[in-house]
Structures are given as C-alpha cells and as structure tokens.
Amino acid sequence: MESPPTILLIEDNPADQEMTRRALKHANSAIELEIVDDGEQAIDYLLRRDVYADLPVASPSLVLLDLNLPKLSGKDVIREVRKTGALAHLPLIVMSTSHAEEDVLESYQLGCNSYLIKPNRFDSFVATMELVIRYWLEGVCLPKPK
Amino acid sequence: MAPRTRTWLACIVFAALIFSFDVNLPLGVAAGAFYVIIVLFTVRLTNRWDTPLVAGLCTLLMAIGAWFSPPGTALMYAIVNRCVSLIAVWATAYAIIRFRDSQAELAALNSELEARVEERSADAQQRAETLSQVNASLEREVKQREQAEIQARDSQAVYASLVEDLPIPIIRKDAEGRFLFANQAFCSWVGHELSEISGKTDADFAPPALAEKYRQDDLSVIKTGELFLDIEKNEHGGKVNWVHVIKTPARDGDGKINGTQAIFWDVTAKRIAEDRLRESEDLYHSLVDTLPLCLLRKDVEGKYTFVNKRWCEYFNVQAEDLLGKTDFDLFPPEIAKVYRDGDAEVMNSGDVYEDVELITLPDGRERSIDVVKAPVRDSEGAITGVQIILRDVTEELELEAQLKQSEQRLQAVLENTSAVVYIKDAEGRYLLINREYEALFGVDNEEVRGKTDYDLFPREFADAFRKVDQQVLQRGQTIEIEEVAPQPDGLHTYVSSKFPLKDETGAVYAIAGISTDITAIKRTESQLRESQQRLNLALTSAEIGAWSWDVYKGEAVWDDRMHDIFGMPRGSFAGTSEAFFDCLHPEDLERVRQAVQSSIDQKEIDLDVDFRIVWPDGTVRHITSRGAAVRGEDKRPARVAGVCLDITERKHAEQQLKEYASRLEATNRELEEFAYIISHDLQEPLRTLQFFSDSLQVNLKDQLDEQSRADLQFITDAAQRMQQLVRDLLALSRTGRAEMKKDRVPLQACLDDAMSALSNRVRETGATVDIGDLPEVRGDRVMLTQVFQNLIGNAFKFVPESTSPHVSVTAHSRDGMCEVCVADNGIGIKPEYAKKIFAPFQRLHASAEYEGTGIGLAICRKVVRRHGGRIWVDPSGEAGAKFCFALPLAGKSAPPASQLSTESV
C-alpha cells in the first residue's frame, strides 16, 4: 500500500496550527500533516537538513504556509524553495489573513501556486481544506520531482 | 463847228475823192499828185503834228490806190509816177511845217515885247510907292528919335538910381585903378563912405597881395578888353563869403577903354548849395555803390551809360567792359531782344516796370531777381534812358515761402486741434475763432467778428472771461486758468492759456486764447482722487506700504508706511536700488536681486516676491511685495508701482499652522496605522474564537444542554459582531489611507456599478430606483461607487417592514459643484441626529432591528471629503431620508490634497 500523502504546514501560531489540523482532519483524516514553527525549520525540513537529515528523502505533496513567520518569512521560504531545483514544482499555498495587494502580488511573483485567506469559521475552513485536497492532491498533474 | 474839225472834214472828203479817182484810173496817171492839195489844207491847222499825219495818210492811200488801180502804163512809169507824187506830198508837208514854226517864233517875240513893256510900267509905280513909304518912315524915325532922347534921359536917371540902389555892389575905376564910383551896396559892403573911397585905389583898403591881384585883374581887362570872371573868397567878420566878381572894361564915347567896372555877386549861398549838391552826389554814388542793389543805366539807344560796383561784383564783370555796349553785345540776340523790348516799353510808356525773374548767374546758380526798370528823365522831363535795378530776392522768396508754409501749418493746427482757439482785440471783440470754437458754440467765424463774450455767453460767464482778458492786457503776460463755459450738454471746464499779442512796439493789441476741454479729465481726476483716497484708506488700514520705481532712472519712491515697514524714519529712504537692497536679509539678497533683474530682462515687470529684511535695530521682518508695470504710451514699462506688506506675523502663524498640521498629520497617520494594526491583530484572536466556538458547536452538538448551547451561541455571535466591527474599521481606515485617483468619472457609471453590486438586494426587497441625469466629476471611481452603494444600501435597509424601498437619485449643478441627492421612502432620520450619523459606528437603531455596524456613512463622508466635497442630510425630505453630497465638477481643478490630510478618521 502506498504511503498516505503528506502536507507540510508552516505556521507559528498554535491556534492556527490546531485549526488547520482540525479542519484537515474533518476534510480527510487519512492525510498526514507535518508542522514546522518557522521558515528556517521549513527549509531544513524540505532539504532534509539538520534535525530532519534522517527523515526519508520523499518530500511533502503540498506545503501550506503563513506569510508572517519568525526567522525566515513565508516569502523567503517561497524564494528558497523555488531556488531548489528538486522542489521547483512543489505546490506552495499561502494561507494568510492579509488582504494586502502587495502580499498577494509578491507571493505569486515569487512562485506560490495559490493564495488563500484563512477562513474564520469552522465550516468554511473545512470546505477550503477539502477544495485544496481535491484540487492539489487528487486533481492536478505535476512533473515528478527529481 | 471848230475850224480844226472843219479842215479835217474837208481833208477827208477830198482824200476820198482823190482815192476814188486814183482807184478807178489806170496806173501811171499822176492822180497821186492831187494829195498835195490835201496837205496844203493843213496850213489851217495849228497843231504841229497834224501835217505829217495827213501826209502819212495820203501816202497810205496812195499805196492802196496803186494796189487796186487797174494796170495801165508800163510799170516803170507807174513807179516813177508814184515816187514823184510822194516827194511832192512830203515836200509840201515839210514846207508847211517850216512855215508854221517861223510863224510861232514871231508870235513869241511879240508877246515877250509886250511883257517887258508891262513890267517897266509896274516897276515905276512900285518906286513911287517906296519913296512915299521912306518919307513916312523918316518922319516916324524923327519922332522916335525925339522920344528916344527923352527916354535916354529918363533911363540915365533910372540907371543911376538903379545902380545906386541895386543891392549888388558895383564900382568903376579909371585906368590907373582909382575908384571913380561905387554904389551904396558896395560902400556898405566894404564899410566906407563913397567920399572915402573916391580917388583911392585897392592898395588903400586891401592887403598888399590882394590889392596887387585886383590890380592885375584890372589891367588884364583893360589890356584885352574882355570880360573877367572870378570867384573870390572874402572874410568879413569871421564869416566866409564867396563873391563872384565880374569885371568889364569901361569905355569912353569913342569906345576907347578908359577904366574898369566891376560887379560883385555874393555867391556864398550858391556855393554852399553847390557843396551840398556835390555832397549829395557823393552820397548818391556811395549809396549806389554800397547798396545791395545792382544798378544799370542805358541811354535811349540801349548803350550802357552807368553800372554800379555791386552789379559788377554780382555778375563778375568789369564796368569798363560794359560801358558803351548794348545788350546785343553781351547776350544772345533772342535774349537781348527781349531786354531791349522791355526797355523800349518802359521808355515809351514812361511807366515803371517791376517783376521777379529767374536768372542763371555766370557760375550756374539760379536766382530769383526783383527787376525794376524805370525811365531816366532829364531836367526837362524828357526820357533819356532807362535805369535797371536788380535785387536778389532768392532768400526773401524762400523766407516768404517758409513763412507761408508755417502759416499754413499754423492754420492746419488751428483748424484741426481739438482745443478752442480765439483771438480778441483789446476791447474784447472777437477777431478770429477756429473751427472747434465754431462747432462748440454754434457760431461761425464771420458772424462772431466784432462780437464780444457778452453777445455769446450769459453775463456771469462773459464777466469772468473778460476779467481774465483784462488781466492779460494789464500784465502783458500769459495767464493759465481754468474756465467754465456753458454748452448744450451742460457746463464744461476748460483750461485756458491766454496770452497777449504785441505789435512791434511791444504794445498789446489783442489777446489770444487756447482752451482745452478738460471736463472729462476733471471727472476722471475727481474719480481718481476718490479712488486714491479709498486706496489710501485701504493701504493705511491694511498697513500696506506703496512704492514706485522708475525703470529707466532706477529711482524708487516710498510712502510713509514703507518707511514704517522697513523700520526707518519717514523720508529717510535714499531712493536708489542699492538703498533698497541694503535693507534686505543677506540670505535673501541674491534671490531678490535676481527676481528684479529677470523681470527687467524679460520686460515682464510684474513682481511677486517674499523676502526678509533687517531693520536698523537688527529685527528681522518678513515682507511680501507685489508690483505691476505701468506702461507708457509706447507700451513699454516705464514704471513699476507696487506694495509691500509686513507678513512677519502671518509668517509666524503660517509656520505654526504648518507645524500643527504636520503634527496633526502625524497623529492621524499614527491613528490610522494604529487602527489598521489593531484591527489586523484583533482579527487573529477573533478568528480563533469563532473557529473554536464553531468547532465546539459542531463537535458537542449532542452533548451540550440547552443553556450551554445558548451560551455558546452568544459567544459565537459576539465574535461575529466583533469580526464585522474590525472589518469595517479596517475598511474605513483603508478609505482614508488608500491612494485616491483623480480621473474624470461619470457618476452614472459609479451608480451603475453600485446597482449591480446591490442587484441581489433589489431582487430580495423588490426595490425601485429612479435615476436622473448625472454629471461627470473628477475623482476615484471605486470610492464614489462605494458612496452610492452605501447610501442606496441604507435606503434599502431602513424601510418599515412590508414596504418596498423606493429610491430616487437626482443631481444638479450649483457654483461649479454638482449636488447629488439620494432620497428614499424609509423610516427617515430625526433632525437632531442629522449630523451625528456620519460618525463611525454611530447607530440609531438596535442591531436586532436593523443590522449594520454604522460605518457606511462614515466611509461616505470620508470619500466625499477626500474629493473636496461635503455630505449632509437634507431635512426637506417629506418622508424617508434624503442624503445629499456635493462634489466639484470635472471641469474644476482638483482640490488641494493638504485639505484632506488633516482630517480625522
């Protein structure tokens, strides 16, 4: 049996971590969620460096990231990921509360695949997760990572 | 019948008979001899030539007869016969002529004899008459002689008394020079009695040299017997006398010279007259030679007899070359003839001829010459020649022409000037007026002559005019004065310059006046004065200093307030550019200099410059100055007039205001940022709160009791409300912070956008919307759409239950702004809340009644204000609410941004 797909959540706020976990669980309990607290950890995780060096080489199927992160911001993370050839096509989905035009535009310019506003309500959060999973994990066809 | 005729008749008859015979008889018969008879008849004729004539005729008849006679004898006979007949006829004729001549000679001798006899007898008679005449004359002569003797006796006495009494000194001397006689005149002349003089000689009275001269004169007369004439100079008592002496020989009865007699004739007067004449002649000649006239005299033949020096100089000729010549010697014949004819005309008529002629001088110059030709007369008045006087009048004519021209100019000026010009004599009678005068006062030059001001104007005006005229007359000087004269449209003010006209002696004979209508100027002047007063008042009360700067001279004039503003004693400003620059703050000096210089360079002298000055006491003041060019007639700036205002206080206030504004702006910015940050950060916990309340409700749906579920619902609702508030606050904050566009925006388009955003609500509520014509404004389409959306949204929201909302949107322009009103049929707004409702989160109703956070109108106000407009509740709405807002129309420029940045959120 194929191992279940993994989603990496980069989010420093515990409430948000919990909300995402809860919503994802409601949407599809089979998907594994890996959570890191800041941008640096996220890069280490994705490149299997430092504390994550022992993890299997397989990368997550999808990354959900906040923009407002300690150490390395969400935008920095996008930039770093897109610089890494192996991760060039890794779907990066921003989940932010900011409606600011500059945030939206810059994120897309740096190479994020989608920019979502964090839903306030439980129902809509669940619905968003379902949508993301159906599209990015079940619908989209992507080149194989090298 | 006369004997001669008879004889001729007989001759013809006989000749006819003889001819008939001759013709009928044969040739050779001596019928021709009969013609002798006929010739003989002519003895009776007295005319000498009758005989040869008859003989001729006979010869002719003979020839004819010979031709027509029948032939007879031998030709020889016939010829001889005829020749003999001819000889006979002509011999007879000759004899008769001779006879008649001798008879005539005899008759002549007889008549001469008779004549002599007659003559002798007449002569004798004449002699007898002469003899008697001689006798008579002898008698007469005797009588005459008797009378002459008587007369001689008388005349002797007369002579003696005459000589004695004549006022002419007369003396007689004998051959030895002794005085024999001296008349009374001589005695009194020399101052001696006759008795003292008799027997004396000149040596007894005269100085020896003179006496000797007299003696020699006497001797000369005695010796030659001729008259002696001399003029002697005598001095008697200091008086010089000229005496004409006539000495004649005195003879005795036999005609022998026995002495002398002398008559003395005092010619002093004549001598003086002669001297005078000579002097006057000298004067004449010197005049003739020195006068600037060329003078020439010709005699009747046209020969030059005199030419003056001037003539020679003028024509550059020598007098010797002219004298004795005629015009024909000097000029071409055609010209000389003209001259000669002119001279002849003058001499014939005796009239003086004068004309100006154009001549060309030897050096080629053309000159105008005044030629006067006058006849020259001798003492008898007979014309002996012609005198020609030439005068060069070229300059004179030029002067005349100039004078004429200047007169014409003067005339033109007089006729065309808008001033009134007139000349009156000393009594105030008009001599002349110009056209302007005629036009203004309705009189013409002809009819005004001789009239006075009293004839033309009411008495009080005429009095005033006359008074001024008299002043001019008295002072003899120009007087300038303002005068008032009535005209059809009312009183007019004139400025009159009246001046005396003087003759050569300097006496004033007339007054001339030039009057210019200054009514309009006067009016303008008084208006100007008034406006100046007003300006002054304004300047004084506004503490504005006025200055004036002469661009060309570089001189400036300040009024008193300028001095006050510059902290200087009044009147102490030096008036130069440098004096002004010296007052400036060193940091502003160069800038002001450049501003002034560039305005001069660009000929745009309108100045507007702010600068600082330093008072003499060191105080720094802020000044603003504005100037405008005052252009001269030639449109070039001649002067800059301007004002200065001390704006130190204003500057301070401005500075303060600026500080306040920037502080306020900073505060506002902080507030907005604060609001943004707060709202943003508030959202996080709210989201969490909402999410987990929801989560609880979902997960514990069946485990919670009624109470707990209600509590959980309260939490969820509160979080929701809080969420909405924060979102609205963010929207309001964004409205204040977001960049605003300033495009031309058709309000109609904004309204359409708003209506499509509200389309769901329209559908849900069944609302109707009336939309009028909306104009274009300048602004941000998205923001303005928001305004419509909020207002119409409110109108939909605040309606009584079970009522369909009805909204009408109208617009109209006022003062460059457009007023848009949105009226509804809703629950309306109480007037006391009309202002409050624009404040953020201001709600008039419970949330349960009408949902909403109360931020919509606050956003509307924010948008409208940012567009430079305003928004208000119109209380005139009968039912429901009426919101109006005014925005600048698209044509107007955008409002200054600073006005908006100071607003609070």
Coordinates of N, CA, C and O in Angstrom, one line a residue, chain A residues 13 15-16 18-20 22-23 26 97-100 118-123 125-126, chain B residues 676 680 683-684 686-688 690-692 694-699 716 720 723 727 734:
Chain A
N13 N 1.7 30.2 14.8 CA 0.6 30.3 15.8 C -0.1 29.0 16.1 O -0.6 28.3 15.2
A15 N -2.8 28.3 17.6 CA -4.2 28.2 17.4 C -4.4 27.9 15.9 O -5.3 27.0 15.6
D16 N -3.7 28.5 15.1 CA -3.8 28.3 13.6 C -3.4 26.9 13.3 O -4.0 26.2 12.4
E18 N -3.7 24.3 15.2 CA -4.7 23.4 15.6 C -5.9 23.5 14.7 O -6.5 22.5 14.3
M19 N -6.2 24.8 14.3 CA -7.4 25.0 13.4 C -7.2 24.2 12.1 O -8.1 23.6 11.6
T20 N -6.0 24.3 11.5 CA -5.7 23.7 10.3 C -5.8 22.1 10.4 O -6.4 21.5 9.6
R22 N -7.4 20.5 12.7 CA -8.8 20.1 12.9 C -9.6 20.1 11.6 O -10.3 19.1 11.3
A23 N -9.4 21.2 10.8 CA -10.1 21.3 9.5 C -9.7 20.2 8.6 O -10.6 19.6 7.9
H26 N -11.2 16.9 9.5 CA -12.6 16.9 9.1 C -12.7 16.6 7.6 O -13.6 15.9 7.2
T97 N -4.0 36.0 6.6 CA -5.2 36.9 6.9 C -5.1 38.2 6.2 O -6.0 39.0 6.2
S98 N -3.9 38.4 5.5 CA -3.7 39.7 4.9 C -4.4 39.8 3.5 O -4.2 38.9 2.6
H99 N -5.2 40.8 3.4 CA -5.8 41.1 2.0 C -4.9 42.0 1.2 O -5.2 42.3 0.1
A100 N -3.8 42.4 1.8 CA -3.0 43.5 1.2 C -2.5 43.0 -0.2 O -2.0 41.9 -0.4
K118 N -7.3 33.0 5.2 CA -7.6 32.0 6.2 C -9.1 32.1 6.6 O -9.5 33.2 7.0
P119 N -9.9 31.1 6.5 CA -11.3 31.2 6.8 C -11.5 31.4 8.3 O -10.7 30.9 9.1
N120 N -12.6 32.1 8.6 CA -12.8 32.4 10.1 C -13.6 31.3 10.7 O -13.4 31.1 11.9
R121 N -14.5 30.8 9.9 CA -15.4 29.9 10.5 C -15.0 28.4 10.3 O -14.3 28.1 9.3
F122 N -15.4 27.6 11.2 CA -15.0 26.2 11.1 C -15.4 25.5 9.8 O -14.6 24.9 9.1
D123 N -16.7 25.8 9.4 CA -17.3 25.2 8.2 C -16.5 25.5 7.0 O -16.1 24.7 6.2
F125 N -13.5 26.7 6.8 CA -12.1 26.2 6.9 C -12.1 24.7 6.4 O -11.3 24.4 5.5
V126 N -13.0 24.0 6.8 CA -13.1 22.6 6.4 C -13.3 22.5 4.9 O -12.7 21.8 4.1
Chain B
Y676 N -5.3 50.2 11.8 CA -5.1 49.1 10.9 C -4.4 48.0 11.7 O -4.9 46.8 11.6
H680 N -6.1 44.5 12.4 CA -5.5 43.4 11.9 C -5.2 42.3 13.0 O -5.5 41.2 12.9
Q683 N -8.0 40.6 14.6 CA -8.7 39.5 13.8 C -8.2 38.1 14.2 O -9.0 37.2 14.2
E684 N -6.9 38.0 14.6 CA -6.4 36.7 14.9 C -7.1 36.0 16.0 O -7.7 34.9 15.8
L686 N -9.9 36.8 17.2 CA -11.3 36.6 16.9 C -11.6 35.4 16.0 O -12.6 34.6 16.2
R687 N -10.7 35.2 15.1 CA -10.8 34.0 14.2 C -10.8 32.7 15.1 O -11.6 31.8 14.9
T688 N -9.8 32.8 15.9 CA -9.6 31.6 16.8 C -10.9 31.3 17.6 O -11.4 30.2 17.7
Q690 N -13.9 32.4 17.0 CA -15.0 32.0 16.2 C -14.9 30.5 15.8 O -15.8 29.7 15.9
F691 N -13.6 30.2 15.3 CA -13.4 28.8 14.8 C -13.7 27.7 15.9 O -14.4 26.8 15.6
F692 N -13.1 28.1 17.1 CA -13.3 27.0 18.1 C -14.7 27.0 18.6 O -15.2 25.9 19.1
D694 N -17.3 27.5 16.8 CA -18.0 26.7 15.8 C -17.6 25.2 16.0 O -18.5 24.4 16.0
S695 N -16.4 25.0 16.2 CA -15.9 23.6 16.4 C -16.6 22.9 17.6 O -17.1 21.8 17.5
L696 N -16.8 23.8 18.7 CA -17.5 23.2 19.8 C -18.9 22.9 19.4 O -19.4 21.8 19.8
Q697 N -19.5 23.8 18.8 CA -20.9 23.6 18.4 C -21.1 22.4 17.5 O -22.0 21.6 17.7
V698 N -20.1 22.2 16.6 CA -20.2 21.1 15.7 C -19.9 19.8 16.5 O -20.7 18.8 16.4
N699 N -18.9 19.8 17.2 CA -18.4 18.5 17.9 C -19.3 18.1 19.1 O -19.5 17.0 19.4
T716 N -20.4 33.0 20.0 CA -20.2 33.0 18.5 C -20.7 34.3 17.9 O -20.0 34.9 17.1
Q720 N -18.7 37.2 16.1 CA -19.1 37.6 14.7 C -19.2 39.1 14.6 O -18.7 39.7 13.6
Q723 N -16.0 40.7 14.7 CA -15.3 40.5 13.4 C -15.8 41.5 12.4 O -15.0 42.2 11.7
R727 N -13.6 44.5 10.7 CA -13.6 44.6 9.3 C -14.0 46.0 8.8 O -13.3 46.6 7.9
R734 N -8.8 52.0 5.6 CA -8.3 51.9 4.2 C -8.8 53.1 3.3 O -8.0 53.6 2.5

